[in-house]
PDB file of C-alpha atoms and ligand atoms in Angstrom:
ATOM      1  CA  UNK A   1      84.101  89.404 106.516  1.00 89.00           C
ATOM      2  CA  UNK A   2      81.042  88.226 108.027  1.00 95.00           C
ATOM      3  CA  UNK A   3      80.446  84.213 108.694  1.00 91.00           C
ATOM      4  CA  UNK A   4      77.464  82.338 108.560  1.00 88.00           C
ATOM      5  CA  UNK A   5      76.917  81.959 112.426  1.00 92.00           C
ATOM      6  CA  UNK A   6      77.216  85.833 112.803  1.00 95.00           C
ATOM      7  CA  UNK A   7      74.092  87.276 113.802  1.00 96.00           C
ATOM      8  CA  UNK A   8      74.388  90.955 112.476  1.00 97.00           C
ATOM      9  CA  UNK A   9      71.228  93.316 112.322  1.00 97.00           C
ATOM     10  CA  UNK A  10      70.410  93.492 108.574  1.00 97.00           C
ATOM     11  CA  UNK A  11      71.128  96.985 108.301  1.00 97.00           C
ATOM     12  CA  UNK A  12      74.773  96.590 109.219  1.00 98.00           C
ATOM     13  CA  UNK A  13      75.477  94.304 106.394  1.00 97.00           C
ATOM     14  CA  UNK A  14      76.272  94.615 102.874  1.00 97.00           C
ATOM     15  CA  UNK A  15      77.808  92.782 100.217  1.00 96.00           C
ATOM     16  CA  UNK A  16      81.420  93.047  99.035  1.00 95.00           C
ATOM     17  CA  UNK A  17      82.201  93.058  95.237  1.00 96.00           C
ATOM     18  CA  UNK A  18      82.877  89.279  95.409  1.00 96.00           C
ATOM     19  CA  UNK A  19      79.258  88.811  96.862  1.00 95.00           C
ATOM     20  CA  UNK A  20      80.722  87.796 100.239  1.00 95.00           C
ATOM     21  CA  UNK A  21      78.719  89.520 103.561  1.00 96.00           C
ATOM     22  CA  UNK A  22      80.676  92.310 105.288  1.00 97.00           C
ATOM     23  CA  UNK A  23      79.769  94.944 107.671  1.00 97.00           C
ATOM     24  CA  UNK A  24      78.698  98.399 106.001  1.00 97.00           C
ATOM     25  CA  UNK A  25      80.662 101.202 106.047  1.00 95.00           C
ATOM     26  CA  UNK A  26      79.829 104.964 106.075  1.00 95.00           C
ATOM     27  CA  UNK A  27      81.243 107.409 104.113  1.00 94.00           C
ATOM     28  CA  UNK A  28      84.103 108.042 106.836  1.00 87.00           C
ATOM     29  CA  UNK A  29      85.023 104.538 106.049  1.00 87.00           C
ATOM     30  CA  UNK A  30      84.296 103.144 109.443  1.00 89.00           C
ATOM     31  CA  UNK A  31      82.107 100.711 110.300  1.00 95.00           C
ATOM     32  CA  UNK A  32      78.248 101.594 110.503  1.00 97.00           C
ATOM     33  CA  UNK A  33      77.934 100.241 113.919  1.00 97.00           C
ATOM     34  CA  UNK A  34      80.577 102.716 115.462  1.00 94.00           C
ATOM     35  CA  UNK A  35      78.673 105.159 117.117  1.00 95.00           C
ATOM     36  CA  UNK A  36      80.468 108.190 116.222  1.00 92.00           C
ATOM     37  CA  UNK A  37      80.025 110.040 119.389  1.00 92.00           C
ATOM     38  CA  UNK A  38      80.989 107.468 121.823  1.00 93.00           C
ATOM     39  CA  UNK A  39      83.268 105.515 119.519  1.00 87.00           C
ATOM     40  CA  UNK A  40      81.566 102.655 120.872  1.00 93.00           C
ATOM     41  CA  UNK A  41      79.889  99.540 119.216  1.00 95.00           C
ATOM     42  CA  UNK A  42      75.792  99.768 118.831  1.00 98.00           C
ATOM     43  CA  UNK A  43      75.820  95.899 118.419  1.00 98.00           C
ATOM     44  CA  UNK A  44      78.572  94.841 120.945  1.00 96.00           C
ATOM     45  CA  UNK A  45      76.474  91.942 122.175  1.00 97.00           C
ATOM     46  CA  UNK A  46      76.108  90.654 118.262  1.00 97.00           C
ATOM     47  CA  UNK A  47      79.373  92.013 117.040  1.00 96.00           C
ATOM     48  CA  UNK A  48      80.461  89.231 114.185  1.00 97.00           C
ATOM     49  CA  UNK A  49      83.185  86.451 115.379  1.00 95.00           C
ATOM     50  CA  UNK A  50      86.141  88.845 113.596  1.00 92.00           C
ATOM     51  CA  UNK A  51      85.499  91.616 115.891  1.00 93.00           C
ATOM     52  CA  UNK A  52      85.546  88.735 118.746  1.00 92.00           C
ATOM     53  CA  UNK A  53      88.915  87.814 117.576  1.00 89.00           C
ATOM     54  CA  UNK A  54      90.521  91.033 117.618  1.00 86.00           C
ATOM     55  CA  UNK A  55      92.221  92.142 120.864  1.00 86.00           C
ATOM     56  CA  UNK A  56      92.678  95.416 122.010  1.00 83.00           C
ATOM     57  CA  UNK A  57      96.122  96.346 122.612  1.00 89.00           C
ATOM     58  CA  UNK A  58      97.434  93.470 120.359  1.00 91.00           C
ATOM     59  CA  UNK A  59      99.770  94.155 117.285  1.00 92.00           C
ATOM     60  CA  UNK A  60      96.893  94.677 114.600  1.00 86.00           C
ATOM     61  CA  UNK A  61      95.231  97.246 117.354  1.00 86.00           C
ATOM     62  CA  UNK A  62      98.109  99.330 117.474  1.00 91.00           C
ATOM     63  CA  UNK A  63      99.079  99.094 113.794  1.00 91.00           C
ATOM     64  CA  UNK A  64      95.327 100.626 113.308  1.00 83.00           C
ATOM     65  CA  UNK A  65      95.891 103.461 116.210  1.00 84.00           C
ATOM     66  CA  UNK A  66      99.285 104.194 114.570  1.00 92.00           C
ATOM     67  CA  UNK A  67      97.818 104.600 111.116  1.00 89.00           C
ATOM     68  CA  UNK A  68      94.589 106.672 112.776  1.00 82.00           C
ATOM     69  CA  UNK A  69      97.128 109.043 114.172  1.00 88.00           C
ATOM     70  CA  UNK A  70      99.214 109.341 111.126  1.00 92.00           C
ATOM     71  CA  UNK A  71      95.675 110.367 109.419  1.00 85.00           C
ATOM     72  CA  UNK A  72      94.065 112.569 112.016  1.00 79.00           C
ATOM     73  CA  UNK A  73      96.696 113.910 114.341  1.00 74.00           C
ATOM     74  CA  UNK A  74      97.251 113.815 118.284  1.00 62.00           C
ATOM     75  CA  UNK A  75      93.952 115.461 118.273  1.00 61.00           C
ATOM     76  CA  UNK A  76      92.577 112.062 119.172  1.00 54.00           C
ATOM     77  CA  UNK A  77      95.339 110.516 120.945  1.00 52.00           C
TER      78      UNK A  77
HETATM   79  S1  LIG B   1      83.075  95.915 117.036  1.00 87.66           S
HETATM   80 FE1  LIG B   1      83.822  97.524 115.748  1.00 87.66          FE
HETATM   81  S2  LIG B   1      84.283  96.770 113.722  1.00 87.66           S
HETATM   82 FE2  LIG B   1      83.021  95.112 114.626  1.00 87.66          FE
HETATM   83  S3  LIG B   1      80.905  95.519 114.528  1.00 87.66           S
HETATM   84 FE3  LIG B   1      81.287  96.767 116.251  1.00 87.66          FE
HETATM   85  S4  LIG B   1      81.585  98.589 115.543  1.00 87.66           S
HETATM   86 FE4  LIG B   1      81.850  97.400 113.896  1.00 87.66          FE
END
């Protein structure tokens, strides 16, 4: 979910079913701003607040990594 102060390029934004502005996802379900080759954010300097608050290595991050590995195996560990 994007907030009014976010400055994300319009091509990465869409509306959710409730009319809120959110980051667009591609067919693989991942944020459209993830570079699939480097796995880096292509708008890092303009990433939304919700991404700035997400800390690598905290419990949310570790949980997401576990879910990813459960779906895709150790090839991506
Ligand atoms: S930090 Fe990740 S989730 Fe946030 S905009 Fe960048 S690629 Fe998308």
